[in-house]
Short mmCIF file of C-alpha atoms (C1' of nucleotides) in Angstrom, two decimals:
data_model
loop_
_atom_site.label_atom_id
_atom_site.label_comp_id
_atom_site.label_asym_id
_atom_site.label_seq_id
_atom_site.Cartn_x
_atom_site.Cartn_y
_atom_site.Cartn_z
CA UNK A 30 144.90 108.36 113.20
CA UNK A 31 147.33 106.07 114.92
CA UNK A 32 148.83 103.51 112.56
CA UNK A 33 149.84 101.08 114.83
CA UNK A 34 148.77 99.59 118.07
CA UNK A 35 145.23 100.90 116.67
CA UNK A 36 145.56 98.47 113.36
CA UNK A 37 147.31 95.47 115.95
CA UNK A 38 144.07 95.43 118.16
CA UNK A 39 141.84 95.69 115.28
CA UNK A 40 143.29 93.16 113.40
CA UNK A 41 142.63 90.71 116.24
CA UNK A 42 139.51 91.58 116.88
CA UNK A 43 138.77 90.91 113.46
CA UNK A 44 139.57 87.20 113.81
CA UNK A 45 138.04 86.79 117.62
CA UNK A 46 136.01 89.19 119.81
CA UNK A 47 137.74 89.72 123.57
CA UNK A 48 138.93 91.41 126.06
CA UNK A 49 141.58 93.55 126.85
CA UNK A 50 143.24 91.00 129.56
CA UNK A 51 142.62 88.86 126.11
CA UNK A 52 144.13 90.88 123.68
CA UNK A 53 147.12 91.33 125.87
CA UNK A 54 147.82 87.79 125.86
CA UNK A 55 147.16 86.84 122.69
CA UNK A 56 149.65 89.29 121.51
CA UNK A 57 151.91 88.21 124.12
CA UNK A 58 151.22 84.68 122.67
CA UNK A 59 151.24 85.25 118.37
CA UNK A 60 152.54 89.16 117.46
CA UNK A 61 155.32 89.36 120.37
CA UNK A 62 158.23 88.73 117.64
CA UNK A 63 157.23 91.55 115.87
CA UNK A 64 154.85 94.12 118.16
CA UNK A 65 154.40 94.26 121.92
CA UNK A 66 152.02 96.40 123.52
CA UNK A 67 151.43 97.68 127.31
CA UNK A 68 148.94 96.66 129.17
CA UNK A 69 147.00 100.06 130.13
CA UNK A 70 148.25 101.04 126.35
CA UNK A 71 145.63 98.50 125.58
CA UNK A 72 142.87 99.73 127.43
CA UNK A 73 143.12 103.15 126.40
CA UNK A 74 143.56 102.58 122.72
CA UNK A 75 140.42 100.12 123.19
CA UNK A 76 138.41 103.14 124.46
CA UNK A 77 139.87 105.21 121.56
CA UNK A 78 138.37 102.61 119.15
CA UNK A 79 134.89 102.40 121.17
CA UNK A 80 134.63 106.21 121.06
CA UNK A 81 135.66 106.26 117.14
CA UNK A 82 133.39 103.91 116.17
CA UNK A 83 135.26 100.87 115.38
CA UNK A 84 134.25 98.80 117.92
CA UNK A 85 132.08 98.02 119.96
CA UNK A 86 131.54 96.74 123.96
CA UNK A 87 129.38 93.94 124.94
CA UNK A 88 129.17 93.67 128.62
CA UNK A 89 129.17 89.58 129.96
CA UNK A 90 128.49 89.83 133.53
CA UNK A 91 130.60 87.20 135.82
CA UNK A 92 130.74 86.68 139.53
CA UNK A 93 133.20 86.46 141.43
CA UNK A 94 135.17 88.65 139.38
CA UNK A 95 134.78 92.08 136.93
CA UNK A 96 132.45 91.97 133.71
CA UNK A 97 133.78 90.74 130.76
CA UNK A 98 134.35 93.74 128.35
CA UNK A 99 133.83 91.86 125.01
CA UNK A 100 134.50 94.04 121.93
CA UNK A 101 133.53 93.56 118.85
CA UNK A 102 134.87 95.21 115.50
CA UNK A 103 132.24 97.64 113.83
CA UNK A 104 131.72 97.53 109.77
CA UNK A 105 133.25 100.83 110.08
CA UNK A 106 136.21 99.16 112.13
CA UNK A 107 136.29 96.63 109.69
CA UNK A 108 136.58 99.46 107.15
CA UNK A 109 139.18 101.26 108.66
CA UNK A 110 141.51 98.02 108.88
CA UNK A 111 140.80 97.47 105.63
CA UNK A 112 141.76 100.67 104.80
CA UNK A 113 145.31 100.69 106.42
CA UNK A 114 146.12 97.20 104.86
CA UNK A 115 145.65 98.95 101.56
CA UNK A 116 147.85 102.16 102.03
CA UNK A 117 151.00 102.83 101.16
CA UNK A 118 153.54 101.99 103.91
CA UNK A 119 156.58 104.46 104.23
CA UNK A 120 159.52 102.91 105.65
CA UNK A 121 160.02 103.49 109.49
CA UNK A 122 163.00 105.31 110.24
CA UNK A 123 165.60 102.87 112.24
CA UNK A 124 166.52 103.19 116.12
CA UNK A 125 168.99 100.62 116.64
CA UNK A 126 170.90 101.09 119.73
CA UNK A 127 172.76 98.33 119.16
CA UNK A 128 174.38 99.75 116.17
CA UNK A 129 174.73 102.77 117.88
CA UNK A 130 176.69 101.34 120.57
CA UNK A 131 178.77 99.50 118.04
CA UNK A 132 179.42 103.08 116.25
CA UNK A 133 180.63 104.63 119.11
CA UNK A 134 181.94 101.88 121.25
CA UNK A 135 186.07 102.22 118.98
CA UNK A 136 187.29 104.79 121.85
CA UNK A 137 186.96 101.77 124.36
CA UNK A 138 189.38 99.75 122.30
CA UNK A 139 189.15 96.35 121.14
CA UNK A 140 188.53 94.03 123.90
CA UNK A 141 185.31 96.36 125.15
CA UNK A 142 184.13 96.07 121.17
CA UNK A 143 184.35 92.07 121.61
CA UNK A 144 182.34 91.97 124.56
CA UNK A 145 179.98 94.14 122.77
CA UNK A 146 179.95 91.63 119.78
CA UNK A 147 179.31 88.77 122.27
CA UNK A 148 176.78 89.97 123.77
CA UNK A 149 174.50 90.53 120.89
CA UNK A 150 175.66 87.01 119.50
CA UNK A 151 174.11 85.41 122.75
CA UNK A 152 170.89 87.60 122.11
CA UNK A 153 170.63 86.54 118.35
CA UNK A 154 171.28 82.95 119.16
CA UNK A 155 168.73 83.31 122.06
CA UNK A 156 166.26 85.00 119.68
CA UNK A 157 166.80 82.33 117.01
CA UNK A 158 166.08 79.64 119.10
CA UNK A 159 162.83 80.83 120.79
CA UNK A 160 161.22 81.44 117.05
CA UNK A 161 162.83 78.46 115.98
CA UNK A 162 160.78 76.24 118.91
CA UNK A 163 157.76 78.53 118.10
CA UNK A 164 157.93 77.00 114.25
CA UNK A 165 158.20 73.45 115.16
CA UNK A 166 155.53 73.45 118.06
CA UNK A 167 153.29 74.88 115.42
CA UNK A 168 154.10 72.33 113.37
CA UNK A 169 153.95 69.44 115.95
CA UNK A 170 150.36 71.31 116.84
CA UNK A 171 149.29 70.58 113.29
CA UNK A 172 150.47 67.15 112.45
CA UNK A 173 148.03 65.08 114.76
CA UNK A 174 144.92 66.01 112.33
CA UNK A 175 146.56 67.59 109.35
CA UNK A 176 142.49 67.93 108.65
CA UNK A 177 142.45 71.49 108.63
CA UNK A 178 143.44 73.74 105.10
CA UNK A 179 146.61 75.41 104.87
CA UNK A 180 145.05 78.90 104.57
CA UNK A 181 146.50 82.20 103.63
CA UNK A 182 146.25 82.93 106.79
CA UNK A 183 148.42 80.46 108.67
CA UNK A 184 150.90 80.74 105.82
CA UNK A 185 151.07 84.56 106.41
CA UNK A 186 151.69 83.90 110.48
CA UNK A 187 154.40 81.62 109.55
CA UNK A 188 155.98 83.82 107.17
CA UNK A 189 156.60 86.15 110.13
CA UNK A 190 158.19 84.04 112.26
CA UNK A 191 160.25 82.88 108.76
CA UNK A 192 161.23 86.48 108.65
CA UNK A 193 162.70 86.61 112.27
CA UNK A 194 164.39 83.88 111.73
CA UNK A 195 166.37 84.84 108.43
CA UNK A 196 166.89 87.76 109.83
CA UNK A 197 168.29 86.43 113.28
CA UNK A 198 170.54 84.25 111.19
CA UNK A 199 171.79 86.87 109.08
CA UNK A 200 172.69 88.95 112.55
CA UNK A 201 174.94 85.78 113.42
CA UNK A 202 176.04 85.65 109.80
CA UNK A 203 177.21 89.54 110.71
CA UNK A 204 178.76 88.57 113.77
CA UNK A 205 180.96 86.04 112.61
CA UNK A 206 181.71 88.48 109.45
CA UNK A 207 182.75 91.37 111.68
CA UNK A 208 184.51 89.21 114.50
CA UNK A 209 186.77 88.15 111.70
CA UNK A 210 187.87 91.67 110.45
CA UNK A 211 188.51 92.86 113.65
CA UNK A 212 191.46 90.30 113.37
CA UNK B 7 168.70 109.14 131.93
CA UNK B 8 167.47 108.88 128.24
CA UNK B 9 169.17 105.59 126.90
CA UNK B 10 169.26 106.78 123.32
CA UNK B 11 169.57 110.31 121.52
CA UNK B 12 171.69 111.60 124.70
CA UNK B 13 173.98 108.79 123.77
CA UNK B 14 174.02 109.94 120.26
CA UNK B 15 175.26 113.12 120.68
CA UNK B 16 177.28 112.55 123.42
CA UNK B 17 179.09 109.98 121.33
CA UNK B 18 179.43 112.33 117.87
CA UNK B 19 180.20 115.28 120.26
CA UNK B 20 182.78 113.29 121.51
CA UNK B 21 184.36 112.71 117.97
CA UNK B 22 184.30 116.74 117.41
CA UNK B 23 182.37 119.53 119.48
CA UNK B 24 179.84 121.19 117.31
CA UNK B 25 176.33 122.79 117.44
CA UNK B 26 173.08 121.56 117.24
CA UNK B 27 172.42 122.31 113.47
CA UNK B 28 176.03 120.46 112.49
CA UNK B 29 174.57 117.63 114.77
CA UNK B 30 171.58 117.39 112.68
CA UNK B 31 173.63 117.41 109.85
CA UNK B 32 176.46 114.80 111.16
CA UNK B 33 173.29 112.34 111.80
CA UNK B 34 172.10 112.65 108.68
CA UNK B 35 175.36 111.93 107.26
CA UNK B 36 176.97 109.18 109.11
CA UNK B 37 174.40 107.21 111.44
CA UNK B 38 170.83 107.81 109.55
CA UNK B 39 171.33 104.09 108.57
CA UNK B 40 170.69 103.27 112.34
CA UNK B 41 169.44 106.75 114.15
CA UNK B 42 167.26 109.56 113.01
CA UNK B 43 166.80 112.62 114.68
CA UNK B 44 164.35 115.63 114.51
CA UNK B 45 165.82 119.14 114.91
CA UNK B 46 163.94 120.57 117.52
CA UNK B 47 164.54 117.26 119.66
CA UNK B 48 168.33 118.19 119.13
CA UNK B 49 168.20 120.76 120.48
CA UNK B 50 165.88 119.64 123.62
CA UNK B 51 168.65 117.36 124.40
CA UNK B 52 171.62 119.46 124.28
CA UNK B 53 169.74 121.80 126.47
CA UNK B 54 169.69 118.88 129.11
CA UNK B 55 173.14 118.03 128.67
CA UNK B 56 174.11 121.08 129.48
CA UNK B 57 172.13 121.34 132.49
CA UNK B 58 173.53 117.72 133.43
CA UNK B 59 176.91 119.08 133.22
CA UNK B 60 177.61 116.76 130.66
CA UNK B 61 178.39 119.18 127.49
CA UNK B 62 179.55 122.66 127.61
CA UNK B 63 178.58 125.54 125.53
CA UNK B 64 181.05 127.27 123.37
CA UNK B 65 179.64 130.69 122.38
CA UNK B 66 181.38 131.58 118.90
CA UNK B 67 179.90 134.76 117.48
CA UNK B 68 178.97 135.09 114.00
CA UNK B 69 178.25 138.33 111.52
CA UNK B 70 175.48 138.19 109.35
CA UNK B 71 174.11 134.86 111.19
CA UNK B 72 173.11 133.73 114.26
CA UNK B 73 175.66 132.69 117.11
CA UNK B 74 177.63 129.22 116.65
CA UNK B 75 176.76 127.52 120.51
CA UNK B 76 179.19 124.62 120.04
CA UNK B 77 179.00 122.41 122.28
CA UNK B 78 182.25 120.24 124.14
CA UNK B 79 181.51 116.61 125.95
CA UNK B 80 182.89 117.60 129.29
CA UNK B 81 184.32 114.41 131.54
CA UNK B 82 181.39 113.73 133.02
CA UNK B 83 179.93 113.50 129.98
CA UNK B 84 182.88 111.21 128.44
CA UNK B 85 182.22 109.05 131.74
CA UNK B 86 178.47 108.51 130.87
CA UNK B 87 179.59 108.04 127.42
CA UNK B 88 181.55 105.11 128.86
CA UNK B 89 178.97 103.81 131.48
CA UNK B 90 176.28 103.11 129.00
CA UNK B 91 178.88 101.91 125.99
CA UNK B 92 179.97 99.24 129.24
CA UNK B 93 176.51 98.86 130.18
CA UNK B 94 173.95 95.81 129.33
CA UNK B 95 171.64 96.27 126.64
CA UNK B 96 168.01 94.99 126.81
CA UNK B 97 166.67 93.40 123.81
CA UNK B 98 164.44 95.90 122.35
CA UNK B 99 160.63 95.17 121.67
CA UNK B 100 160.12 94.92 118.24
CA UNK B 101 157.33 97.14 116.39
CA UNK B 102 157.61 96.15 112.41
CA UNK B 103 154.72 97.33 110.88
CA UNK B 104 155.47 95.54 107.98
CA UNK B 105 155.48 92.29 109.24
CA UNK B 106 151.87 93.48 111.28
CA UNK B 107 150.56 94.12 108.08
CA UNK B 108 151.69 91.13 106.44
CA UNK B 109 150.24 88.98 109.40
CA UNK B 110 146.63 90.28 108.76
CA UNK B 111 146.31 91.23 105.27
CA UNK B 112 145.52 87.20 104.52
CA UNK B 113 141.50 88.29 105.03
CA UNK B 114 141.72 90.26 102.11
CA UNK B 115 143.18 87.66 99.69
CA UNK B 116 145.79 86.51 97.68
CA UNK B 117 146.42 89.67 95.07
CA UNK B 118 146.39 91.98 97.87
CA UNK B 119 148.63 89.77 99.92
CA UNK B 120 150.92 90.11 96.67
CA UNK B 121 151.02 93.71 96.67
CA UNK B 122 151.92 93.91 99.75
CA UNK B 123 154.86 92.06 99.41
CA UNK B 124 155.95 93.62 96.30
CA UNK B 125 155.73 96.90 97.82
CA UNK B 126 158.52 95.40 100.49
CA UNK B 127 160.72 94.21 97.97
CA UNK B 128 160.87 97.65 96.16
CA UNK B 129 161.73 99.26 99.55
CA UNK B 130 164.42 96.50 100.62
CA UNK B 131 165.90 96.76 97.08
CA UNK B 132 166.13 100.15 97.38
CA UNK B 133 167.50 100.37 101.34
CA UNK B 134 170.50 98.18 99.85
CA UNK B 135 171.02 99.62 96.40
CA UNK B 136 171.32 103.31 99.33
CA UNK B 137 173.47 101.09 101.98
CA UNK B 138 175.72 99.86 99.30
CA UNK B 139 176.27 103.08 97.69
CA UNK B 140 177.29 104.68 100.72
CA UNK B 141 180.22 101.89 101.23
CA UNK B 142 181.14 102.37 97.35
CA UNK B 143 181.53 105.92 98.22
CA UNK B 144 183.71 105.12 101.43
CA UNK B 145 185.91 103.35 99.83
CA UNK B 146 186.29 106.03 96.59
CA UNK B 147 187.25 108.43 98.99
CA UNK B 148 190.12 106.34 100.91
CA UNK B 149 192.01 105.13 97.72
CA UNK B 150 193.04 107.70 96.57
CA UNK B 151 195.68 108.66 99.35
CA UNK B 152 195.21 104.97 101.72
CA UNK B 153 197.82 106.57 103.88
CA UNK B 154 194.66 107.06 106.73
CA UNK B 155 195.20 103.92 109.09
CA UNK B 156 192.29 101.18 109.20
CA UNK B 157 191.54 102.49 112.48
CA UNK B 158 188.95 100.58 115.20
CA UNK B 159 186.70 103.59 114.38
CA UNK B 160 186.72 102.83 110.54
CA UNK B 161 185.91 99.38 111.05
CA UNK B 162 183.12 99.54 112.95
CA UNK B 163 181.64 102.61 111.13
CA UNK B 164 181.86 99.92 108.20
CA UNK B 165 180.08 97.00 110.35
CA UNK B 166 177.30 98.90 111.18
CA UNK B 167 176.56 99.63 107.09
CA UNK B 168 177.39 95.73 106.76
CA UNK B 169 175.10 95.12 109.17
CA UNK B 170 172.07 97.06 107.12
CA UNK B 171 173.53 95.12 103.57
CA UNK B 172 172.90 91.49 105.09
CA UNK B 173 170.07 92.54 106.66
CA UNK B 174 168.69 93.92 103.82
CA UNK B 175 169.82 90.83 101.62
CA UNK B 176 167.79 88.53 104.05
CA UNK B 177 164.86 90.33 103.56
CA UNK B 178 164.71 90.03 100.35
CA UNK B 179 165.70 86.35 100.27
CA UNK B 180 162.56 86.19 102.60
CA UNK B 181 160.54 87.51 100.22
CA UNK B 182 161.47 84.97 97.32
CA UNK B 183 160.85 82.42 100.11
CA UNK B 184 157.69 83.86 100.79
CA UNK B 185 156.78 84.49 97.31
CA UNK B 186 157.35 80.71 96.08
CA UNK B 187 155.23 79.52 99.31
CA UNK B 188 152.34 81.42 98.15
CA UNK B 189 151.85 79.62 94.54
"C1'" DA C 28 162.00 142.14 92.82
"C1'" DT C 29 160.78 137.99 94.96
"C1'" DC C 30 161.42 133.65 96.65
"C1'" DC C 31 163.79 129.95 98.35
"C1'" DC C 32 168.11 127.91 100.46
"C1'" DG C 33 171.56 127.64 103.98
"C1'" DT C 34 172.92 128.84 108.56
"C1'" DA C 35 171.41 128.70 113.44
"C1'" DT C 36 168.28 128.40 117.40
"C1'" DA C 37 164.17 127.01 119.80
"C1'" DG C 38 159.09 126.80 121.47
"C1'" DG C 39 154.17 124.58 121.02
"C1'" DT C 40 151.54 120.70 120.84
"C1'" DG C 41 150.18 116.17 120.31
"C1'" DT C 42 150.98 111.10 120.36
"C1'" DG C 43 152.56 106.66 121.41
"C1'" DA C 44 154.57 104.14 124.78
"C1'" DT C 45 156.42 102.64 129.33
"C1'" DC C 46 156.36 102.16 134.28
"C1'" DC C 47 153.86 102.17 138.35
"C1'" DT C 48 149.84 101.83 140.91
"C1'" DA C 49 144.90 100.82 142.41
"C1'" DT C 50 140.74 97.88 142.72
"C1'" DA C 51 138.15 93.42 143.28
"C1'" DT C 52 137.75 88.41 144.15
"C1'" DG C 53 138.20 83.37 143.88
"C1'" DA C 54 141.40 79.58 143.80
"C1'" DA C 55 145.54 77.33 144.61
"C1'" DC C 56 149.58 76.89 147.25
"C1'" DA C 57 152.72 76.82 151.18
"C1'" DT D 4 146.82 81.68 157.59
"C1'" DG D 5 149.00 84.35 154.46
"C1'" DT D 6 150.84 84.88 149.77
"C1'" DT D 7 150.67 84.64 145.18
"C1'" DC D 8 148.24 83.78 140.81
"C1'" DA D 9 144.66 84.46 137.39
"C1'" DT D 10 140.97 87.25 135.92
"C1'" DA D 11 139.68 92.02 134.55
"C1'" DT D 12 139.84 97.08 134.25
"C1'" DA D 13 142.00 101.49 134.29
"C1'" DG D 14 144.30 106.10 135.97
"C1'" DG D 15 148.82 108.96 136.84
"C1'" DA D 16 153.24 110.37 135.65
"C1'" DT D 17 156.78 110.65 132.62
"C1'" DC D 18 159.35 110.04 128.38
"C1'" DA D 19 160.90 110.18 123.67
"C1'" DC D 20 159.74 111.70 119.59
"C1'" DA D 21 157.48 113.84 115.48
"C1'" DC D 22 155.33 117.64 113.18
"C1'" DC D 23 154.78 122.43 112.77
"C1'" DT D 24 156.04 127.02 113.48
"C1'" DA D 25 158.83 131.32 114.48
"C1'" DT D 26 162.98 134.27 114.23
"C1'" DA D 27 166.99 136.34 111.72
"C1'" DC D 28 169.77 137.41 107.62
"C1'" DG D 29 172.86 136.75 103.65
"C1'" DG D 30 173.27 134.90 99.07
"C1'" DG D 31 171.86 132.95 94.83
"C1'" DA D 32 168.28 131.69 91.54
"C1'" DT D 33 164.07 132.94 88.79
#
DNA sequence: ATCCCGTATAGGTGTGATCCTATATGAACA
DNA sequence: TGTTCATATAGGATCACACCTATACGGGAT
């Protein structure tokens, strides 16, 4: 079984029944700095889960435009998420064309390796930013009516966008690092 | 035009001509920090380089074992080398099942939430404890006779194992950071 | 005597993902 | 009046990759 998309559009479904055109927006709007997903990618692995079992379709007619495919997660869906959460996770092995690029790029001398460097410094400080303005409108969001508990939940979501973030400053810490031995 | 293992081999090939199985080899050796490859996909590619006209097969016969087919970047290949080192590269979409995990294991509650970050920090220790290894070992081998220039090459062969140490430092960071917000 | 390892090549099959396209309609915009 | 946007679904083609298997033979280990 696939261990990925699968688990994404379970997991959602697990905290609100929708749509495809849904789920692809909500991931567009809370997993995008860690998973992204293609539209008709969606659909089919939807109809994977239908067929399997682990969820299920409730048809809301509309007008003026097509029926609302709701789907729900199934106990056995449920199950199955469950299930993955709980299994041992082997480490992914790395595709990083970046660093690949870097590896390579010597032969083109030293001013093509500096434009190379820049470059990904303008991406990481890009990247940095946009999870950086994620955090604090999540915060702003919250501060109005601090009424609601600071779950396990909400902590977990901003852990994620903690880990992007350490991570996008380390790249920069890299940069400067390896800008500085090229010297 | 495949944006990724095509480059990989084009770039070792350019280093040294060789055949698929030393390819395989070389990958594991020097870039597995950044690229994996399967066999049979090795050899899938080299096939299409060849027909590109951007390698050339060297047919080396062997007793006792099957033919060497080294292959040689030709200069078309060297100038597609170039063209993508030059080129722009798109920030890749992220898919860290880790962090997809991490995001939705809240509904099963704090120990679990635990485990699953323990489980991380065992990996992450280990990734850098492999990473740092492989630089000790570098360095072992170039005191002996330092004679070798510090080369572009070198350097950047370095970075790119850098690169994996602070990442794999901030990760672990994170998960103290994480850790302490969960208490 | 047997089995596995290293050398060397390569096909079969399935999966996950991307890009492009098609369909349908109301509402807003220019 | 025509275009684009938002809603909503979904197929086609292609790609990159992973996993498994097959072939061939010499050498070393059990």
């Amino acid at each position: 079984m696939n261990m990925s998309l699968t688990i994404a559009l379970l997991g959602i479904l697990d905290l609100t029944p929708m749509t495809g055109y849904d789920l692809k927006k909500s991931i567009a709007a809370s997993v995008s700095h860690f998973w992204s997903a293609d539209q008709s990618q969606i659909y089919r692995t939807l109809a994977v889960l239908v067929a399997d079992g682990l969820a299920e379709v409730e048809v809301i007619p509309q007008e003026g435009r097509p029926d609302r495919h709701e789907h729900h997660i199934t106990p056995a869906g449920r199950r199955a998420l469950d299930e993955w959460l709980r299994s041992p996770l082997q480490p992914e092995k790395p595709h990083d064309a970046f660093l690949m690029r870097l590896f390579f790029v010597g032969t083109l001398g030293v001013p093509a390796t500096r434009a190379v460097l820049r470059a990904r410094r303008s991406q990481a400080t890009v990247m940095l930013a946009g999870l950086q303005s994620v955090v604090e409108q999540e915060q702003a969001r919250r501060e109005p009516d601090d009424r609601s508990p600071d779950d396990l939940g909400r902590r977990l979501r901003h852990a994620t966008l903690r880990n992007g973030i350490l991570h996008a400053q380390a790249e920069l810490a890299w940069l400067t690092e390896t800008k500085e031995a090229l010297e």
